[in-house]
Short mmCIF file of C-alpha atoms and ligand atoms in Angstrom, two decimals:
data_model
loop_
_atom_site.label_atom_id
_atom_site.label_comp_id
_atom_site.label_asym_id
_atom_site.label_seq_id
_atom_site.Cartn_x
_atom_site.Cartn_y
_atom_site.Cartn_z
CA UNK A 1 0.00 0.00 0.00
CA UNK A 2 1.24 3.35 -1.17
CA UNK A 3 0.73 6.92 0.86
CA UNK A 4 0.66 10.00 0.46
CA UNK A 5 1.07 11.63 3.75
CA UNK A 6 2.83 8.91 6.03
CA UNK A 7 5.55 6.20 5.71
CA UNK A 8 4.88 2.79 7.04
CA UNK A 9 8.19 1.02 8.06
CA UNK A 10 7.38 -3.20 9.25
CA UNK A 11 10.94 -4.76 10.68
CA UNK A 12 11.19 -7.41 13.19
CA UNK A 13 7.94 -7.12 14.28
CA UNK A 14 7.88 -3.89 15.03
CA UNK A 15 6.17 -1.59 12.39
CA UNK A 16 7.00 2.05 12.58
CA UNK A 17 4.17 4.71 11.11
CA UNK A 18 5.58 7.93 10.60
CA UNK A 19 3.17 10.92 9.96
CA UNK A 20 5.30 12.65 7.00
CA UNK A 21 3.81 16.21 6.20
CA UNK A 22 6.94 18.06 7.82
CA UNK A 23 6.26 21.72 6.38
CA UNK A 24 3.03 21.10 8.01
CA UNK A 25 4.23 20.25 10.99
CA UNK A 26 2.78 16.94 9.84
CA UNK A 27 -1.17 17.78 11.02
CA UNK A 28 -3.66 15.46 10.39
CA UNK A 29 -5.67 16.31 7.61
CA UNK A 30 -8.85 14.36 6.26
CA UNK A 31 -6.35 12.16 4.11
CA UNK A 32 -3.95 11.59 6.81
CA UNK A 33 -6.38 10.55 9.28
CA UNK A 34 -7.34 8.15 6.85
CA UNK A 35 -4.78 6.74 5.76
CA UNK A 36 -3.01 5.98 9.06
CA UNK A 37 -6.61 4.01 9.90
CA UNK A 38 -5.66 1.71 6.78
CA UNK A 39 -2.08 1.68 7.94
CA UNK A 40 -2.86 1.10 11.72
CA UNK A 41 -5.66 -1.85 10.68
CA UNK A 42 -2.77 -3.36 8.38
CA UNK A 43 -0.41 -3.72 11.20
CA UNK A 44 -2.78 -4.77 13.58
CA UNK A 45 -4.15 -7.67 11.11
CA UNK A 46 -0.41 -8.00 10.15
CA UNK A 47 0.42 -11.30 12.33
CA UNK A 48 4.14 -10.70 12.52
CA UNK A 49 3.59 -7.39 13.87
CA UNK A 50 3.84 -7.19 17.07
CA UNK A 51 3.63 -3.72 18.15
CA UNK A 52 3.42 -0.48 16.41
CA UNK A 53 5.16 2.76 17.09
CA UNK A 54 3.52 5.74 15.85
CA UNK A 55 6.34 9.25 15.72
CA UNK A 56 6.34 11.98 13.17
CA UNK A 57 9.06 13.49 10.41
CA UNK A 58 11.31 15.82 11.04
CA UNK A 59 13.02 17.27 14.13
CA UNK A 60 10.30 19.52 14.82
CA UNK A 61 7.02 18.02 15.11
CA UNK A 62 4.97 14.88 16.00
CA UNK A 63 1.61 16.36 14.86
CA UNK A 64 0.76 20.33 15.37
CA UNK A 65 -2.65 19.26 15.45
CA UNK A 66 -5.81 18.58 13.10
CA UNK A 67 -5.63 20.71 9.77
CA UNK A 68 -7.13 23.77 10.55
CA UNK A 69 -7.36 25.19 6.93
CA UNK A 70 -9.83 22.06 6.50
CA UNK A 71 -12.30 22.90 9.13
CA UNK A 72 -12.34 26.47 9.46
CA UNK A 73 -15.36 27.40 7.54
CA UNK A 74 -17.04 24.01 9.26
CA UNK A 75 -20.92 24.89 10.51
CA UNK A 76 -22.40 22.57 13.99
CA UNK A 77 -23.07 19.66 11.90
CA UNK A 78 -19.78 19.25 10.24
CA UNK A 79 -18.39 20.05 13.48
CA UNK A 80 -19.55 17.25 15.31
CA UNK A 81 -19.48 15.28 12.42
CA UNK A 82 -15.46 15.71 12.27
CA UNK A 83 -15.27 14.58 15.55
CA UNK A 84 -17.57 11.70 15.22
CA UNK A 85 -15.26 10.07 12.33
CA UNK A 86 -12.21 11.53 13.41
CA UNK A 87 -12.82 9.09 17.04
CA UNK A 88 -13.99 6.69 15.39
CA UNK A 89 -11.60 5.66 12.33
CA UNK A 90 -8.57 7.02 14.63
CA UNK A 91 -8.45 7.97 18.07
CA UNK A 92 -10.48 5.02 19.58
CA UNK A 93 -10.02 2.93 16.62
CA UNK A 94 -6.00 3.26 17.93
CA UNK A 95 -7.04 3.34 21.66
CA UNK A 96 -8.67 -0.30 21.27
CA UNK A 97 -6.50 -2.28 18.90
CA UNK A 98 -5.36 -5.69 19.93
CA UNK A 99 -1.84 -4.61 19.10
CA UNK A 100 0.64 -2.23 21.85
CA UNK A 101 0.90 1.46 20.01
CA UNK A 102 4.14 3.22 21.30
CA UNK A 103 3.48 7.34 20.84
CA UNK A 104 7.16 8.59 19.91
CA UNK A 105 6.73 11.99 20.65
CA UNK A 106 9.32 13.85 19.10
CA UNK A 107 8.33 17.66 19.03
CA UNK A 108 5.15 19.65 18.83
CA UNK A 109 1.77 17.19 19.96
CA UNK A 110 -0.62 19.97 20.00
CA UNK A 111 -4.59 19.52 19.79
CA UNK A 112 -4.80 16.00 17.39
CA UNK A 113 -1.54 15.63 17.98
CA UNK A 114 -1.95 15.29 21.60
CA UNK A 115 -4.68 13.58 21.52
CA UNK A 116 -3.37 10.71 19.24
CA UNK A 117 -0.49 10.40 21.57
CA UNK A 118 -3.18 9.99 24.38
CA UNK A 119 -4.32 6.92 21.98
CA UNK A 120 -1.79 5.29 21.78
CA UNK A 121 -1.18 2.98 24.71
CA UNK A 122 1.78 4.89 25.97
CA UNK A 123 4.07 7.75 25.24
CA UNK A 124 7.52 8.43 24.95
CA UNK A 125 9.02 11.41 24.42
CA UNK A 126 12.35 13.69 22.77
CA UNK A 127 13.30 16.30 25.44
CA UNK A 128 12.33 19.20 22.55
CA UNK A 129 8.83 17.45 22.94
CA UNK A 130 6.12 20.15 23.70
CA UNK A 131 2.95 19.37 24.82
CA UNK A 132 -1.00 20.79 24.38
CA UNK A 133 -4.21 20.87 23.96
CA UNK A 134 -5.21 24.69 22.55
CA UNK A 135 -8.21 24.39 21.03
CA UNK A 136 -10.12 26.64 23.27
CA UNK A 137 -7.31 29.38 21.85
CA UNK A 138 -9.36 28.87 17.98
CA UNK A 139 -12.76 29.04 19.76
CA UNK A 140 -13.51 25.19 19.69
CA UNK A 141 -12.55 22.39 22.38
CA UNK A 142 -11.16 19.40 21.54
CA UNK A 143 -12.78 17.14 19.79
CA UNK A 144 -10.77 13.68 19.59
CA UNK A 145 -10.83 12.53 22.95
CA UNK A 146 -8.58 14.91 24.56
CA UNK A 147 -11.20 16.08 26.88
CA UNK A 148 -11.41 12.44 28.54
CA UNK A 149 -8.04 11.48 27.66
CA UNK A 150 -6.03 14.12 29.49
CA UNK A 151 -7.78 14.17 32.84
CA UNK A 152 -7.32 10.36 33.23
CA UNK A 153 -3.32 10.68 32.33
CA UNK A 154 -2.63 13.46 34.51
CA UNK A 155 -6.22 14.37 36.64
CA UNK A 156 -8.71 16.40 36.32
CA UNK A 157 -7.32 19.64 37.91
CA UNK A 158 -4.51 19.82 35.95
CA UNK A 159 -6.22 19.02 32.63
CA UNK A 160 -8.51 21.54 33.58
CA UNK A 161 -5.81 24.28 33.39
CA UNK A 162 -3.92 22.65 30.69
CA UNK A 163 -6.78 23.13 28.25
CA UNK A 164 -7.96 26.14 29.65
CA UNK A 165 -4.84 28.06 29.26
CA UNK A 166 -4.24 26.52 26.14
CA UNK A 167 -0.90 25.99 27.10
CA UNK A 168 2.20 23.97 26.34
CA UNK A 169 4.35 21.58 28.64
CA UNK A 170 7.52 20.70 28.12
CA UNK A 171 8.91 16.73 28.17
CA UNK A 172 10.09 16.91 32.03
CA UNK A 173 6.88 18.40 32.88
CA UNK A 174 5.03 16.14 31.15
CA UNK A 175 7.05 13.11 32.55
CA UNK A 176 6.67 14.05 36.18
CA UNK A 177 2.56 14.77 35.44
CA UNK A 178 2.44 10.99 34.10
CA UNK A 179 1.37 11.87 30.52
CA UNK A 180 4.88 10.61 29.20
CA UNK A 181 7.14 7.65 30.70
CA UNK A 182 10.13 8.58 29.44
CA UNK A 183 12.54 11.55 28.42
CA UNK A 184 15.42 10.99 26.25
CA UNK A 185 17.00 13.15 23.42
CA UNK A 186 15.62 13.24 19.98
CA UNK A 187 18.65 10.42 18.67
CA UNK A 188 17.84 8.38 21.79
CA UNK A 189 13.77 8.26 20.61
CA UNK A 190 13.17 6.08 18.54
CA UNK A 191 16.23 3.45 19.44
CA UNK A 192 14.50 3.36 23.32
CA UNK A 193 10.99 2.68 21.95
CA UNK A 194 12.01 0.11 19.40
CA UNK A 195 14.09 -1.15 22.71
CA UNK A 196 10.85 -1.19 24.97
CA UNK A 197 8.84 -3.03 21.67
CA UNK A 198 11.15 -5.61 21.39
CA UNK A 199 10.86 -6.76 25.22
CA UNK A 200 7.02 -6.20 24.44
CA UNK A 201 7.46 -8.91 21.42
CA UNK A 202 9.10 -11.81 23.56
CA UNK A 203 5.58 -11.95 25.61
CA UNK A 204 2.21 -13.74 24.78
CA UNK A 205 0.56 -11.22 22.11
CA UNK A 206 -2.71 -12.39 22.93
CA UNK A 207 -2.15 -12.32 26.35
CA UNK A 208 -1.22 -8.69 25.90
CA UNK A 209 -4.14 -7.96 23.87
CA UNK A 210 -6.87 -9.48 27.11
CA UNK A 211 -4.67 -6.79 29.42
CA UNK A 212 -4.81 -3.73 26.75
CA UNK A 213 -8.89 -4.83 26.56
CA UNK A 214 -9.08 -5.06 30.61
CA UNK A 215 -7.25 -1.66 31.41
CA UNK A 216 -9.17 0.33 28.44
CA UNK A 217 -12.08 -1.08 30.53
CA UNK A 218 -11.61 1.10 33.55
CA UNK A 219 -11.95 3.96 31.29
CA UNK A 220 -15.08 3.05 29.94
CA UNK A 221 -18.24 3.84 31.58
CA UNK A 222 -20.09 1.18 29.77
CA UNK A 223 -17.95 -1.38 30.91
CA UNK A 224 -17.06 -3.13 34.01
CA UNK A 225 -13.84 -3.20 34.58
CA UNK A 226 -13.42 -6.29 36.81
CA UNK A 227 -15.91 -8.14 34.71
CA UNK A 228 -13.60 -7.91 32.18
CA UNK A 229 -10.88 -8.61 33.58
CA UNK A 230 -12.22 -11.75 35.14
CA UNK A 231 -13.45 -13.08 31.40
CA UNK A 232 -10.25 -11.75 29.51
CA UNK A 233 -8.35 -13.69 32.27
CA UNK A 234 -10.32 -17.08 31.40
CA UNK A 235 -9.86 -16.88 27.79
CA UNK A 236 -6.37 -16.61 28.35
CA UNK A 237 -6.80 -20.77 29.39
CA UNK A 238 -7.89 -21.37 25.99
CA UNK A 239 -4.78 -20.23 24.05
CA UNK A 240 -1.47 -21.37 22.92
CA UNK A 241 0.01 -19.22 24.36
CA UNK A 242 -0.79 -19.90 27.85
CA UNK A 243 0.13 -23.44 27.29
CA UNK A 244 3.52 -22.62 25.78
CA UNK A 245 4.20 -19.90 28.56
CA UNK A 246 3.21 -22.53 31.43
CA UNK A 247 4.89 -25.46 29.66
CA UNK A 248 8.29 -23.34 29.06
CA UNK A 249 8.07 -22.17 32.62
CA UNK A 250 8.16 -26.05 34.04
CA UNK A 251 10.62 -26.96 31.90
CA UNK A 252 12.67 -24.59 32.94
CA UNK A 253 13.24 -23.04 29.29
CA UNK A 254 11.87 -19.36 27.65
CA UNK A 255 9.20 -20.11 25.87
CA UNK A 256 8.40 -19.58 21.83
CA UNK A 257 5.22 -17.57 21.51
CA UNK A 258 3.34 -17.97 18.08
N1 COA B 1 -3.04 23.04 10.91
C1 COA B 1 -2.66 23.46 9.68
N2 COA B 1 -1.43 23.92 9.43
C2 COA B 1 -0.56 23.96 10.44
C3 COA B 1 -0.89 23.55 11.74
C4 COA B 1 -2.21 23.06 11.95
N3 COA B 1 -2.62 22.60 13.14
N4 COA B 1 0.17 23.73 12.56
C5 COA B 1 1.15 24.22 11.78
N5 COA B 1 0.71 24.37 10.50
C6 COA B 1 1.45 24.89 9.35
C7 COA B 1 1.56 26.41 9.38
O1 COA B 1 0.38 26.99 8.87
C8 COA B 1 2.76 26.62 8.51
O2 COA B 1 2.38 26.45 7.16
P1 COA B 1 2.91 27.53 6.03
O3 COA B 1 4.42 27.40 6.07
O4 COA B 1 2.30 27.03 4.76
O5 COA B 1 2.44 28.86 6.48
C9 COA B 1 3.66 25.43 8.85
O6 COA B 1 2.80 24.43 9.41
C10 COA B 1 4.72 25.74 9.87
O7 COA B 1 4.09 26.28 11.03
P2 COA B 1 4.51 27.69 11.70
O8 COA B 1 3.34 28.17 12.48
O9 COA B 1 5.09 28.60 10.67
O10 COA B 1 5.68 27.21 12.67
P3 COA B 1 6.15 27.92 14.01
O11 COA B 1 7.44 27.28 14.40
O12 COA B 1 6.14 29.40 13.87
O13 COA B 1 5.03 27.57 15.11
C11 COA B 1 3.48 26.10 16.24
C12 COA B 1 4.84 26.22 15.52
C13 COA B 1 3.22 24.60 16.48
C14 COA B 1 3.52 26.84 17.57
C15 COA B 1 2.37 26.70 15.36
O14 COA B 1 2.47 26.11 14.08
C16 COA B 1 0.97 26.46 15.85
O15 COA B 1 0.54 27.11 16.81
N6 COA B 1 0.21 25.55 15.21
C17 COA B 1 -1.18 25.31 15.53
C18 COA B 1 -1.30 24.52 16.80
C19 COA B 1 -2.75 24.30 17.14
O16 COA B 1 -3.48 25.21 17.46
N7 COA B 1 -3.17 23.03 17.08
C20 COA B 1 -4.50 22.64 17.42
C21 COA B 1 -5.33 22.56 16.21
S1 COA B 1 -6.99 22.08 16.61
#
């Protein structure tokens, strides 16, 4: 499959999406947000991939947000509209895939941006990396999830201010208010996430996709959390995997996940 706006990138199980509209400071327009929902259904159909890391081109951005030359002139219908697909082809598609999504953050992750880091499962970031949600600065909130998303990273006070101010954190910040787990420099980015995927790969992947099912759970309201847990837990008896994990473990070798 051929893009136009990002660069898909499979190798060892690890398949690297890279939102490439640098003079744009790669934001999501209607084509972009498209195609990375073909690219991120690929890779999570793709059996040998394992997990996906999702980063952006150049040294200055990961995404400066949705395209606001596209919905400028938008009326309320279009509005919500927008937001309707954009959740529902991205944000939550990326939130609720089977497969671990790694947010390299390395620069700008304003408005979208943010809030497809927020998506992904978790977030690391380049110490340039700056932080935001500033929608309320162009007269609109945000509309892909970044109103839910943010409180439950870093709390409800502080995502209160965040998005009120419509202001920017740095990496450090960020790191110490639990919306990033890790600060490194923008050469050390990449490397440590495709370091933290590969550790990722040697586990069960379907064992991984029951606990990314049970934990997105306790963030939604019309789910029960426990419940979840308690049946994702049980079907993990019925796969390979768990026999090959509990075999390998008795006989005292590392086991050879499918
Ligand atoms: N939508 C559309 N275009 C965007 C964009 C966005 N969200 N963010 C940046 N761009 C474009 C700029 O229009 C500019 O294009 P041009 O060269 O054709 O004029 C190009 O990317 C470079 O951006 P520029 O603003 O010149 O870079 P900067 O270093 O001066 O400022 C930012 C960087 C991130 C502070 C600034 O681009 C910005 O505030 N962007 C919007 C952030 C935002 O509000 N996001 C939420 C959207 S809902």
């Amino acid at each position: 499959m051929s893009y136009n706006n990002i660069l898909v990138n499979p190798n060892n199980a690890i398949t690297t999406i890279t939102i490439n509209r640098p003079k744009k400071l790669n934001a999501l327009n209607k084509e972009t947000i498209a195609e990375l929902h073909e690219a991120f259904f690929d890779a999570d159909e793709d059996a040998d991939c394992r997990v996906i890391i999702i980063t952006g081109s150049g040294e200055k951005a990961f995404v400066a947000g949705a395209d606001i030359s596209e919905f400028a002139d938008f009326d309320v219908s279009q509005g919500a509209e927008l937001a309707r697909k954009g959740q529902e082809i991205l944000f939550s598609f990326v939130a609720n895939l089977e497969t671990p999504v790694i947010a390299a953050v390395n620069g700008f992750a304003l408005g979208g941006g943010l809030e497809l880091a927020m998506s992904a499962h978790f977030r690391v970031a380049s110490d340039n990396a700056k932080m935001g949600l500033p929608e309320v600065s162009l007269g609109v909130i945000p509309g892909y999830g970044g109103t839910q998303r943010l409180p439950q990273l870093i709390g409800k006070g502080k995502a209160m201010e965040l998005i009120m101010t419509a202001g920017m954190i740095g990496a450090e910040d960020a790191k110490s208010w639990g919306l990033v787990n890790h600060v490194v420099t923008q050469e050390e980015l990449l490397p440590l996430c495709e370091k933290i995927a590969g550790k990722i790969t040697r586990n069960s992947s379907t064992a991984i996709s029951a606990a990314i099912k049970s934990i997105n759970a306790n963030f939604d309201k019309t789910k029960d959390g426990f419940e979840t847990e308690i049946n994702q837990f049980g079907n993990c008896f019925g796969t390979s995997d768990f026999e090959e994990g509990t075999t390998a473990f008795l006989e005292k070798r590392k086991p050879n996940f499918s």
